[in-house]
Amino acid sequence: MLTTGPKGTNDILPGQVEKWHFLEKIIKEICREYGYAEIRTPIFEHTELFLRGVGDTTDVVEKEMYTFQDKGKRSLTLRPEMTASAVRAFVEHKLYAQPLPIKVYYEGPMFRYANVQAGRYRQFHQFGVEVFGSDDPVVDAEVISMAMDFYNRLGLRDLELHINSVGCPVCRPKHREELRKFLAGKLDRLCALCRSRYDRNPMRILDCKEEACRLVSEGAPTTLSCLCDDCREHFEKVKNYLDAIGIEYIIDDRLVRGLDYYTKTAFEIMAADIGAQSSIGGGGRYNGLIEQVGGPPTPGIGFALGLERILATMERQGIEIPVENRCDIYLAPLGEEAKLKSFRILDILRRSGLAAEIDNLNRSLKAQMKFANRLKAKYVVILGENELNRGIAAVRNMADGQQEEIALDELINYLKKID
Ligand code: AMP
């Protein structure tokens, strides 16, 4: 147990972390270009925030929260997602008093007590954005297109964008009514959870993954068929804007987010080739959420993309992530005097921005060369007694094996110029 991490968690080791750095670099770039500023919030929040902000009839809250009591007897929860935290910060710091919209992004770990399987972890990472303060359908299209642009920049192919409109508090009661009528008499064929959802939140039955529930809800009335004029017009416009920039989508009327504060647009992105856990991102509008959490009525929309699943899809699709060379110069001294001299050179090289390494194990020259090779060093500087006596160092270009003798007082300048 001591030597095994908790179930559903992953170590990101050297050799893998470079892939994460690559994702993080693209995240920073794209957010700068789309005008999002980073927000960082605590990893844990008051449990109440997620009960209200994610919804107590969602799977995440019903089954998957990491909730604990701290020493002051407060109920706290490791964040299962970020929207609620971002909304809490927006309200707490009165960001609504600033010129709107407020556009924020985040990247970091989320925690869900999920049934662990490939692509489903208990600690996983999301990149997401939130836009607070605009109900304009062009923002929906912008947010969706940003997610698609992100996947595109990573080189991902064969993705499916599913979109739907889940309506609003004006039209949803009609849908709920029709859905209840449709499901009445079929309750005994639903799973226990869905039976309890029938009264509390029947819309959630539509996206239950149980086969029996799927069969029962086949042909059930959809939110799209019940949209009010405002929601219908909004959805038409979102589609028009997506069409205008050539983003393909599939209308998926089973894509639901069953809570009152989720409104209008809902979307999800699937990668066909990563198996059962094919959703690599999703999002939608939540025009009622900020008010629900205690702020002034303010529309909002966002997405959250799962980074583990994105990396798995990239791997599956054979996308190579460029790994930067970590060592420009390897110093290979032989003997104490050469080591002292090399140590000074090492210090100067590092201060001038070069990635430099020195032997730490008093190895033979042969072993040092082997190690330098492993580090993919571009150059090795060999300094032994003989070289010291002659006031030179041997500099080997590891790419072509060419070796040159450079005067010690020229060495730093010489090394600073190599690329
Ligand atoms: P959600 O907040 O549930 O809409 O999730 C957004 C994205 O996060 C999903 O599309 C997945 O890519 C990812 N995700 C959600 N739950 C997990 C999990 N338990 N393990 C890994 N990735 C997850």
Short mmCIF file of C-alpha atoms and ligand atoms in Angstrom, two decimals:
data_model
loop_
_atom_site.label_atom_id
_atom_site.label_comp_id
_atom_site.label_asym_id
_atom_site.label_seq_id
_atom_site.Cartn_x
_atom_site.Cartn_y
_atom_site.Cartn_z
CA MET A 1 0.00 0.00 0.00
CA LEU A 2 2.83 2.37 0.87
CA THR A 3 4.26 2.00 -2.59
CA THR A 4 0.99 2.27 -4.49
CA GLY A 5 -0.84 5.55 -5.06
CA PRO A 6 -4.57 5.76 -4.20
CA LYS A 7 -6.89 4.04 -6.67
CA GLY A 8 -7.82 6.16 -9.64
CA THR A 9 -4.88 8.54 -9.36
CA ASN A 10 -1.93 8.83 -11.70
CA ASP A 11 1.66 9.90 -11.29
CA ILE A 12 2.91 12.06 -14.10
CA LEU A 13 6.54 11.11 -14.43
CA PRO A 14 9.48 12.77 -16.17
CA GLY A 15 9.12 11.72 -19.79
CA GLN A 16 5.33 12.13 -19.55
CA VAL A 17 5.19 15.53 -17.92
CA GLU A 18 6.59 17.07 -21.12
CA LYS A 19 3.29 16.16 -22.79
CA TRP A 20 1.43 18.05 -20.09
CA HIS A 21 3.73 21.02 -20.55
CA PHE A 22 2.90 20.92 -24.24
CA LEU A 23 -0.85 20.95 -23.49
CA GLU A 24 -0.35 23.76 -20.99
CA LYS A 25 1.58 25.78 -23.56
CA ILE A 26 -1.23 25.45 -26.12
CA ILE A 27 -3.79 26.27 -23.41
CA LYS A 28 -1.97 29.50 -22.55
CA GLU A 29 -1.62 30.44 -26.21
CA ILE A 30 -5.22 29.81 -27.16
CA CYS A 31 -6.57 31.58 -24.07
CA ARG A 32 -4.48 34.62 -24.81
CA GLU A 33 -5.78 34.72 -28.36
CA TYR A 34 -9.42 34.26 -27.34
CA GLY A 35 -9.15 36.80 -24.53
CA TYR A 36 -9.38 34.64 -21.39
CA ALA A 37 -7.54 35.37 -18.14
CA GLU A 38 -6.57 32.57 -15.80
CA ILE A 39 -8.45 31.98 -12.56
CA ARG A 40 -7.11 29.81 -9.72
CA THR A 41 -9.41 28.79 -6.91
CA PRO A 42 -8.94 26.39 -3.99
CA ILE A 43 -9.00 22.65 -4.59
CA PHE A 44 -11.72 22.32 -1.93
CA GLU A 45 -14.88 24.31 -1.28
CA HIS A 46 -17.83 24.19 1.09
CA THR A 47 -19.85 21.11 0.16
CA GLU A 48 -22.95 23.26 -0.09
CA LEU A 49 -21.48 25.04 -3.13
CA PHE A 50 -21.47 21.85 -5.18
CA LEU A 51 -24.87 20.72 -3.91
CA ARG A 52 -26.29 23.93 -5.29
CA GLY A 53 -23.85 24.67 -8.07
CA VAL A 54 -23.61 21.24 -9.66
CA GLY A 55 -26.98 19.98 -8.50
CA ASP A 56 -27.99 17.34 -6.01
CA THR A 57 -29.64 15.11 -8.60
CA THR A 58 -26.54 14.80 -10.78
CA ASP A 59 -24.41 11.64 -10.75
CA VAL A 60 -21.43 13.69 -9.70
CA VAL A 61 -23.13 14.92 -6.55
CA GLU A 62 -25.23 11.83 -5.84
CA LYS A 63 -22.41 9.34 -6.12
CA GLU A 64 -19.00 10.81 -6.73
CA MET A 65 -18.11 13.57 -4.30
CA TYR A 66 -15.00 13.50 -2.15
CA THR A 67 -16.59 15.01 0.93
CA PHE A 68 -14.93 15.21 4.33
CA GLN A 69 -15.27 17.02 7.61
CA ASP A 70 -12.38 19.21 8.69
CA LYS A 71 -11.27 19.67 12.29
CA GLY A 72 -13.64 22.61 12.66
CA LYS A 73 -16.54 20.25 11.71
CA ARG A 74 -17.14 21.97 8.39
CA SER A 75 -18.22 19.84 5.48
CA LEU A 76 -15.78 20.37 2.65
CA THR A 77 -15.51 18.74 -0.77
CA LEU A 78 -12.65 18.34 -3.21
CA ARG A 79 -13.86 20.08 -6.33
CA PRO A 80 -15.46 17.68 -8.82
CA GLU A 81 -15.52 20.42 -11.48
CA MET A 82 -14.65 24.09 -11.69
CA THR A 83 -17.71 25.99 -12.84
CA ALA A 84 -19.19 26.21 -9.37
CA SER A 85 -15.89 27.46 -7.91
CA ALA A 86 -15.45 30.04 -10.67
CA VAL A 87 -19.00 31.25 -10.12
CA ARG A 88 -18.41 31.43 -6.37
CA ALA A 89 -15.29 33.55 -6.94
CA PHE A 90 -17.16 35.75 -9.44
CA VAL A 91 -19.82 36.44 -6.83
CA GLU A 92 -17.52 36.68 -3.80
CA HIS A 93 -15.23 39.22 -5.45
CA LYS A 94 -18.08 41.09 -7.11
CA LEU A 95 -16.56 40.67 -10.54
CA TYR A 96 -20.05 41.38 -11.87
CA ALA A 97 -19.43 45.04 -11.06
CA GLN A 98 -16.64 45.10 -13.66
CA PRO A 99 -17.27 45.60 -17.37
CA LEU A 100 -18.84 42.40 -18.71
CA PRO A 101 -18.33 39.86 -20.04
CA ILE A 102 -15.76 38.39 -17.68
CA LYS A 103 -13.84 35.59 -19.41
CA VAL A 104 -11.76 33.18 -17.33
CA TYR A 105 -9.95 29.92 -17.94
CA TYR A 106 -8.54 27.25 -15.64
CA GLU A 107 -6.48 24.11 -15.80
CA GLY A 108 -6.05 21.74 -12.90
CA PRO A 109 -7.07 18.60 -11.03
CA MET A 110 -10.68 17.61 -10.32
CA PHE A 111 -11.81 14.81 -7.99
CA ARG A 112 -14.63 12.33 -8.41
CA TYR A 113 -15.17 9.07 -6.61
CA ALA A 114 -15.80 7.31 -9.91
CA ASN A 115 -15.71 3.63 -10.84
CA VAL A 116 -12.20 3.50 -12.12
CA GLN A 117 -11.63 2.25 -15.67
CA ALA A 118 -9.61 3.37 -18.68
CA GLY A 119 -10.31 7.08 -19.12
CA ARG A 120 -12.13 7.36 -15.80
CA TYR A 121 -10.08 8.40 -12.80
CA ARG A 122 -10.61 9.76 -9.32
CA GLN A 123 -8.17 12.58 -9.83
CA PHE A 124 -8.17 13.89 -13.38
CA HIS A 125 -7.44 17.20 -15.04
CA GLN A 126 -9.60 19.62 -16.92
CA PHE A 127 -8.97 22.68 -19.01
CA GLY A 128 -12.03 24.88 -19.09
CA VAL A 129 -13.34 28.36 -19.72
CA GLU A 130 -16.27 30.36 -18.40
CA VAL A 131 -17.87 33.51 -19.82
CA PHE A 132 -19.99 35.49 -17.40
CA GLY A 133 -22.37 38.23 -18.45
CA SER A 134 -23.56 37.62 -22.01
CA ASP A 135 -26.56 35.73 -23.36
CA ASP A 136 -25.60 36.42 -26.96
CA PRO A 137 -25.69 33.21 -29.04
CA VAL A 138 -22.49 34.32 -30.73
CA VAL A 139 -20.75 33.63 -27.41
CA ASP A 140 -22.07 30.06 -27.46
CA ALA A 141 -20.59 29.63 -30.94
CA GLU A 142 -17.32 31.28 -29.86
CA VAL A 143 -16.96 29.00 -26.86
CA ILE A 144 -17.74 25.88 -28.91
CA SER A 145 -15.37 26.93 -31.68
CA MET A 146 -12.61 27.59 -29.15
CA ALA A 147 -12.90 24.03 -27.85
CA MET A 148 -12.76 22.70 -31.41
CA ASP A 149 -9.81 24.97 -32.23
CA PHE A 150 -7.98 23.61 -29.18
CA TYR A 151 -8.41 20.00 -30.34
CA ASN A 152 -7.37 21.08 -33.79
CA ARG A 153 -4.18 22.71 -32.58
CA LEU A 154 -3.28 19.44 -30.89
CA GLY A 155 -3.73 17.68 -34.21
CA LEU A 156 -6.78 15.62 -33.16
CA ARG A 157 -8.99 14.26 -35.92
CA ASP A 158 -12.29 12.43 -36.28
CA LEU A 159 -14.10 14.20 -33.46
CA GLU A 160 -17.85 14.55 -33.21
CA LEU A 161 -19.42 17.68 -31.84
CA HIS A 162 -22.89 17.05 -30.45
CA ILE A 163 -25.15 20.00 -29.67
CA ASN A 164 -28.58 20.41 -28.18
CA SER A 165 -30.75 23.00 -26.49
CA VAL A 166 -32.19 22.07 -23.12
CA GLY A 167 -34.54 25.05 -22.97
CA CYS A 168 -35.01 27.35 -20.01
CA PRO A 169 -37.25 27.72 -16.95
CA VAL A 170 -39.98 29.03 -19.28
CA CYS A 171 -40.17 26.02 -21.60
CA ARG A 172 -38.79 23.24 -19.43
CA PRO A 173 -41.90 22.76 -17.27
CA LYS A 174 -43.78 21.88 -20.45
CA HIS A 175 -41.12 19.32 -21.36
CA ARG A 176 -41.08 17.92 -17.85
CA GLU A 177 -44.84 17.54 -17.97
CA GLU A 178 -44.77 15.75 -21.34
CA LEU A 179 -41.91 13.56 -20.23
CA ARG A 180 -43.69 12.51 -17.06
CA LYS A 181 -46.77 11.68 -19.09
CA PHE A 182 -44.65 9.58 -21.45
CA LEU A 183 -42.88 7.73 -18.64
CA ALA A 184 -45.92 7.15 -16.43
CA GLY A 185 -46.79 3.48 -16.49
CA LYS A 186 -43.24 2.54 -17.47
CA LEU A 187 -41.66 3.30 -14.11
CA ASP A 188 -41.20 -0.31 -13.07
CA ARG A 189 -38.83 -0.80 -16.02
CA LEU A 190 -36.50 2.01 -14.90
CA CYS A 191 -33.46 1.64 -12.64
CA ALA A 192 -33.95 2.58 -8.97
CA LEU A 193 -32.15 5.89 -9.42
CA CYS A 194 -34.28 6.87 -12.39
CA ARG A 195 -37.45 5.95 -10.52
CA SER A 196 -36.43 8.46 -7.88
CA ARG A 197 -35.61 10.97 -10.60
CA TYR A 198 -39.11 10.72 -12.03
CA ASP A 199 -40.41 13.08 -9.39
CA ARG A 200 -37.30 15.05 -8.69
CA ASN A 201 -35.88 15.59 -12.16
CA PRO A 202 -37.22 13.35 -14.93
CA MET A 203 -35.01 14.93 -17.60
CA ARG A 204 -32.02 13.15 -16.13
CA ILE A 205 -33.64 9.83 -17.08
CA LEU A 206 -32.90 10.70 -20.70
CA ASP A 207 -29.17 10.44 -20.25
CA CYS A 208 -29.07 7.46 -17.91
CA LYS A 209 -26.53 5.00 -19.24
CA GLU A 210 -28.49 1.90 -18.10
CA GLU A 211 -29.67 -0.11 -21.09
CA ALA A 212 -33.15 -0.66 -19.59
CA CYS A 213 -33.64 3.08 -19.04
CA ARG A 214 -32.46 3.86 -22.53
CA LEU A 215 -35.03 1.46 -23.95
CA VAL A 216 -37.82 2.96 -21.87
CA SER A 217 -36.96 6.51 -22.85
CA GLU A 218 -36.67 5.65 -26.56
CA GLY A 219 -39.00 8.03 -28.42
CA ALA A 220 -39.59 10.23 -25.36
CA PRO A 221 -40.44 13.89 -25.98
CA THR A 222 -37.28 15.94 -26.44
CA THR A 223 -36.43 19.36 -25.09
CA LEU A 224 -36.05 20.56 -28.69
CA SER A 225 -39.69 19.79 -29.39
CA CYS A 226 -40.76 21.95 -26.44
CA LEU A 227 -38.53 25.03 -26.83
CA CYS A 228 -40.07 28.45 -26.27
CA ASP A 229 -39.60 31.09 -28.99
CA ASP A 230 -36.62 32.68 -27.27
CA CYS A 231 -34.77 29.37 -26.87
CA ARG A 232 -35.63 28.26 -30.40
CA GLU A 233 -34.33 31.50 -31.88
CA HIS A 234 -31.19 31.28 -29.72
CA PHE A 235 -30.49 27.73 -30.92
CA GLU A 236 -31.03 28.70 -34.57
CA LYS A 237 -28.56 31.51 -34.20
CA VAL A 238 -25.94 29.32 -32.51
CA LYS A 239 -26.22 26.91 -35.45
CA ASN A 240 -25.97 29.78 -37.96
CA TYR A 241 -22.82 31.12 -36.32
CA LEU A 242 -21.26 27.65 -36.26
CA ASP A 243 -22.20 27.19 -39.94
CA ALA A 244 -20.66 30.57 -40.72
CA ILE A 245 -17.23 29.41 -39.55
CA GLY A 246 -17.53 25.91 -40.96
CA ILE A 247 -17.90 23.99 -37.69
CA GLU A 248 -19.70 20.70 -38.21
CA TYR A 249 -22.04 19.39 -35.55
CA ILE A 250 -24.59 16.70 -34.88
CA ILE A 251 -27.86 17.64 -33.24
CA ASP A 252 -28.24 15.27 -30.33
CA ASP A 253 -31.58 15.62 -28.60
CA ARG A 254 -30.60 13.16 -25.85
CA LEU A 255 -27.82 15.40 -24.63
CA VAL A 256 -29.34 16.86 -21.48
CA ARG A 257 -28.28 18.69 -18.39
CA GLY A 258 -31.25 18.35 -16.22
CA LEU A 259 -31.04 21.26 -13.84
CA ASP A 260 -32.92 24.49 -13.95
CA TYR A 261 -29.85 26.63 -14.12
CA TYR A 262 -28.57 24.85 -17.21
CA THR A 263 -30.21 26.66 -20.05
CA LYS A 264 -30.28 26.61 -23.82
CA THR A 265 -27.07 25.31 -25.42
CA ALA A 266 -25.50 22.02 -24.28
CA PHE A 267 -22.64 20.39 -26.17
CA GLU A 268 -20.26 17.49 -25.95
CA ILE A 269 -17.27 16.39 -27.99
CA MET A 270 -16.63 12.70 -28.62
CA ALA A 271 -13.56 10.94 -29.89
CA ALA A 272 -14.67 7.82 -31.72
CA ASP A 273 -11.57 5.82 -30.98
CA ILE A 274 -10.96 5.85 -27.24
CA GLY A 275 -13.48 3.26 -26.19
CA ALA A 276 -16.35 3.58 -23.75
CA GLN A 277 -15.25 6.86 -22.17
CA SER A 278 -15.46 8.72 -25.46
CA SER A 279 -16.38 12.16 -24.20
CA ILE A 280 -13.32 14.38 -24.35
CA GLY A 281 -15.12 17.55 -23.39
CA GLY A 282 -18.44 19.21 -22.85
CA GLY A 283 -20.12 22.36 -21.79
CA GLY A 284 -23.10 24.60 -22.04
CA ARG A 285 -25.04 27.59 -20.87
CA TYR A 286 -26.03 28.08 -17.27
CA ASN A 287 -28.00 31.32 -17.22
CA GLY A 288 -29.52 30.52 -13.81
CA LEU A 289 -26.42 29.35 -11.97
CA ILE A 290 -24.91 32.62 -10.79
CA GLU A 291 -28.20 33.62 -9.21
CA GLN A 292 -28.52 30.13 -7.69
CA VAL A 293 -25.15 30.59 -5.99
CA GLY A 294 -26.18 33.96 -4.59
CA GLY A 295 -25.11 36.49 -7.21
CA PRO A 296 -27.14 38.86 -9.34
CA PRO A 297 -28.92 37.24 -12.32
CA THR A 298 -26.10 36.90 -14.85
CA PRO A 299 -25.92 34.61 -17.87
CA GLY A 300 -22.97 32.26 -18.19
CA ILE A 301 -21.52 29.62 -20.46
CA GLY A 302 -18.42 27.45 -20.45
CA PHE A 303 -16.74 24.19 -21.31
CA ALA A 304 -14.53 21.64 -19.54
CA LEU A 305 -12.21 19.34 -21.47
CA GLY A 306 -10.66 16.20 -19.98
CA LEU A 307 -6.90 16.30 -20.42
CA GLU A 308 -6.17 12.61 -19.69
CA ARG A 309 -8.64 11.57 -22.37
CA ILE A 310 -7.23 14.12 -24.79
CA LEU A 311 -3.72 12.76 -24.28
CA ALA A 312 -5.02 9.19 -24.68
CA THR A 313 -6.73 10.16 -27.93
CA MET A 314 -3.58 11.87 -29.19
CA GLU A 315 -1.62 8.74 -28.45
CA ARG A 316 -4.21 6.57 -30.14
CA GLN A 317 -4.09 8.78 -33.21
CA GLY A 318 -0.30 8.59 -33.33
CA ILE A 319 0.21 12.31 -32.71
CA GLU A 320 3.78 12.95 -31.62
CA ILE A 321 4.29 15.61 -29.00
CA PRO A 322 7.46 17.59 -29.57
CA VAL A 323 9.77 17.02 -26.60
CA GLU A 324 12.30 19.77 -26.02
CA ASN A 325 15.94 18.89 -25.57
CA ARG A 326 16.79 19.21 -21.90
CA CYS A 327 20.57 19.41 -22.07
CA ASP A 328 22.57 21.79 -24.23
CA ILE A 329 25.97 21.08 -22.74
CA TYR A 330 27.33 18.21 -20.69
CA LEU A 331 30.55 18.85 -18.80
CA ALA A 332 32.73 15.78 -18.50
CA PRO A 333 35.63 16.48 -16.16
CA LEU A 334 38.25 13.95 -15.14
CA GLY A 335 39.98 14.57 -11.83
CA GLU A 336 39.32 17.02 -9.01
CA GLU A 337 41.01 20.05 -10.54
CA ALA A 338 39.13 19.66 -13.81
CA LYS A 339 35.93 19.18 -11.83
CA LEU A 340 36.44 22.46 -9.98
CA LYS A 341 37.09 24.29 -13.23
CA SER A 342 34.11 22.62 -14.91
CA PHE A 343 31.89 23.46 -11.97
CA ARG A 344 32.71 27.17 -12.48
CA ILE A 345 31.98 26.88 -16.19
CA LEU A 346 28.72 25.08 -15.40
CA ASP A 347 27.64 27.94 -13.15
CA ILE A 348 28.34 30.57 -15.80
CA LEU A 349 26.59 28.59 -18.53
CA ARG A 350 23.47 28.10 -16.46
CA ARG A 351 23.37 31.77 -15.52
CA SER A 352 23.52 32.66 -19.18
CA GLY A 353 20.46 30.56 -19.95
CA LEU A 354 21.97 27.33 -21.24
CA ALA A 355 20.82 23.95 -19.94
CA ALA A 356 24.05 22.45 -18.64
CA GLU A 357 24.88 19.32 -16.66
CA ILE A 358 27.97 17.94 -15.01
CA ASP A 359 28.96 14.44 -13.99
CA ASN A 360 27.75 13.74 -10.44
CA LEU A 361 29.08 10.24 -10.01
CA ASN A 362 32.79 10.54 -10.79
CA ARG A 363 32.34 8.23 -13.73
CA SER A 364 34.88 7.22 -16.32
CA LEU A 365 34.94 9.23 -19.54
CA LYS A 366 33.29 6.40 -21.41
CA ALA A 367 30.46 6.19 -18.88
CA GLN A 368 30.06 9.96 -18.93
CA MET A 369 29.75 9.98 -22.71
CA LYS A 370 27.11 7.28 -22.49
CA PHE A 371 25.19 9.28 -19.91
CA ALA A 372 25.49 12.50 -21.98
CA ASN A 373 24.04 10.58 -24.89
CA ARG A 374 21.13 9.46 -22.77
CA LEU A 375 20.46 13.06 -21.78
CA LYS A 376 20.55 13.92 -25.49
CA ALA A 377 23.20 16.54 -24.78
CA LYS A 378 24.05 18.62 -27.83
CA TYR A 379 27.67 19.15 -26.81
CA VAL A 380 30.05 17.53 -24.36
CA VAL A 381 32.97 19.48 -22.91
CA ILE A 382 35.78 17.09 -21.96
CA LEU A 383 38.30 18.41 -19.49
CA GLY A 384 41.03 16.11 -18.19
CA GLU A 385 44.49 16.67 -16.79
CA ASN A 386 46.04 16.76 -20.22
CA GLU A 387 43.57 19.40 -21.48
CA LEU A 388 44.05 21.49 -18.33
CA ASN A 389 47.83 21.48 -18.79
CA ARG A 390 47.41 22.67 -22.36
CA GLY A 391 44.80 25.33 -21.38
CA ILE A 392 42.13 23.87 -23.65
CA ALA A 393 38.97 21.78 -23.51
CA ALA A 394 37.74 19.27 -26.05
CA VAL A 395 34.22 20.14 -27.24
CA ARG A 396 32.36 17.34 -28.95
CA ASN A 397 29.33 17.95 -31.11
CA MET A 398 27.15 14.96 -30.28
CA ALA A 399 25.15 15.21 -33.49
CA ASP A 400 28.07 14.57 -35.85
CA GLY A 401 30.78 13.33 -33.45
CA GLN A 402 33.15 16.15 -34.49
CA GLN A 403 35.50 17.26 -31.76
CA GLU A 404 37.28 20.60 -31.51
CA GLU A 405 39.86 21.95 -29.11
CA ILE A 406 38.91 25.32 -27.67
CA ALA A 407 41.13 27.53 -25.52
CA LEU A 408 39.78 27.69 -21.96
CA ASP A 409 39.58 31.49 -21.96
CA GLU A 410 37.51 31.31 -25.16
CA LEU A 411 35.34 28.44 -24.00
CA ILE A 412 32.41 30.33 -22.45
CA ASN A 413 32.04 32.63 -25.45
CA TYR A 414 32.28 29.68 -27.77
CA LEU A 415 29.62 27.71 -25.92
CA LYS A 416 27.29 30.68 -25.67
CA LYS A 417 27.27 30.91 -29.48
CA ILE A 418 26.41 27.30 -30.22
CA ASP A 419 22.81 26.55 -30.98
P1 AMP B 1 -18.03 16.86 -17.14
O1 AMP B 1 -17.64 17.94 -16.17
O2 AMP B 1 -18.56 15.62 -16.49
O3 AMP B 1 -18.88 17.37 -18.29
O4 AMP B 1 -16.66 16.39 -17.79
C1 AMP B 1 -15.97 17.13 -18.75
C2 AMP B 1 -14.86 16.26 -19.29
O5 AMP B 1 -13.98 15.87 -18.25
C3 AMP B 1 -15.34 14.94 -19.87
O6 AMP B 1 -15.68 15.11 -21.21
C4 AMP B 1 -14.14 14.05 -19.71
O7 AMP B 1 -13.26 14.25 -20.80
C5 AMP B 1 -13.50 14.56 -18.47
N1 AMP B 1 -13.84 13.70 -17.31
C6 AMP B 1 -14.95 13.72 -16.55
N2 AMP B 1 -14.91 12.81 -15.56
C7 AMP B 1 -13.72 12.19 -15.68
C8 AMP B 1 -13.05 11.16 -14.94
N3 AMP B 1 -13.60 10.59 -13.86
N4 AMP B 1 -11.81 10.77 -15.36
C9 AMP B 1 -11.23 11.35 -16.43
N5 AMP B 1 -11.81 12.33 -17.16
C10 AMP B 1 -13.02 12.76 -16.79
#
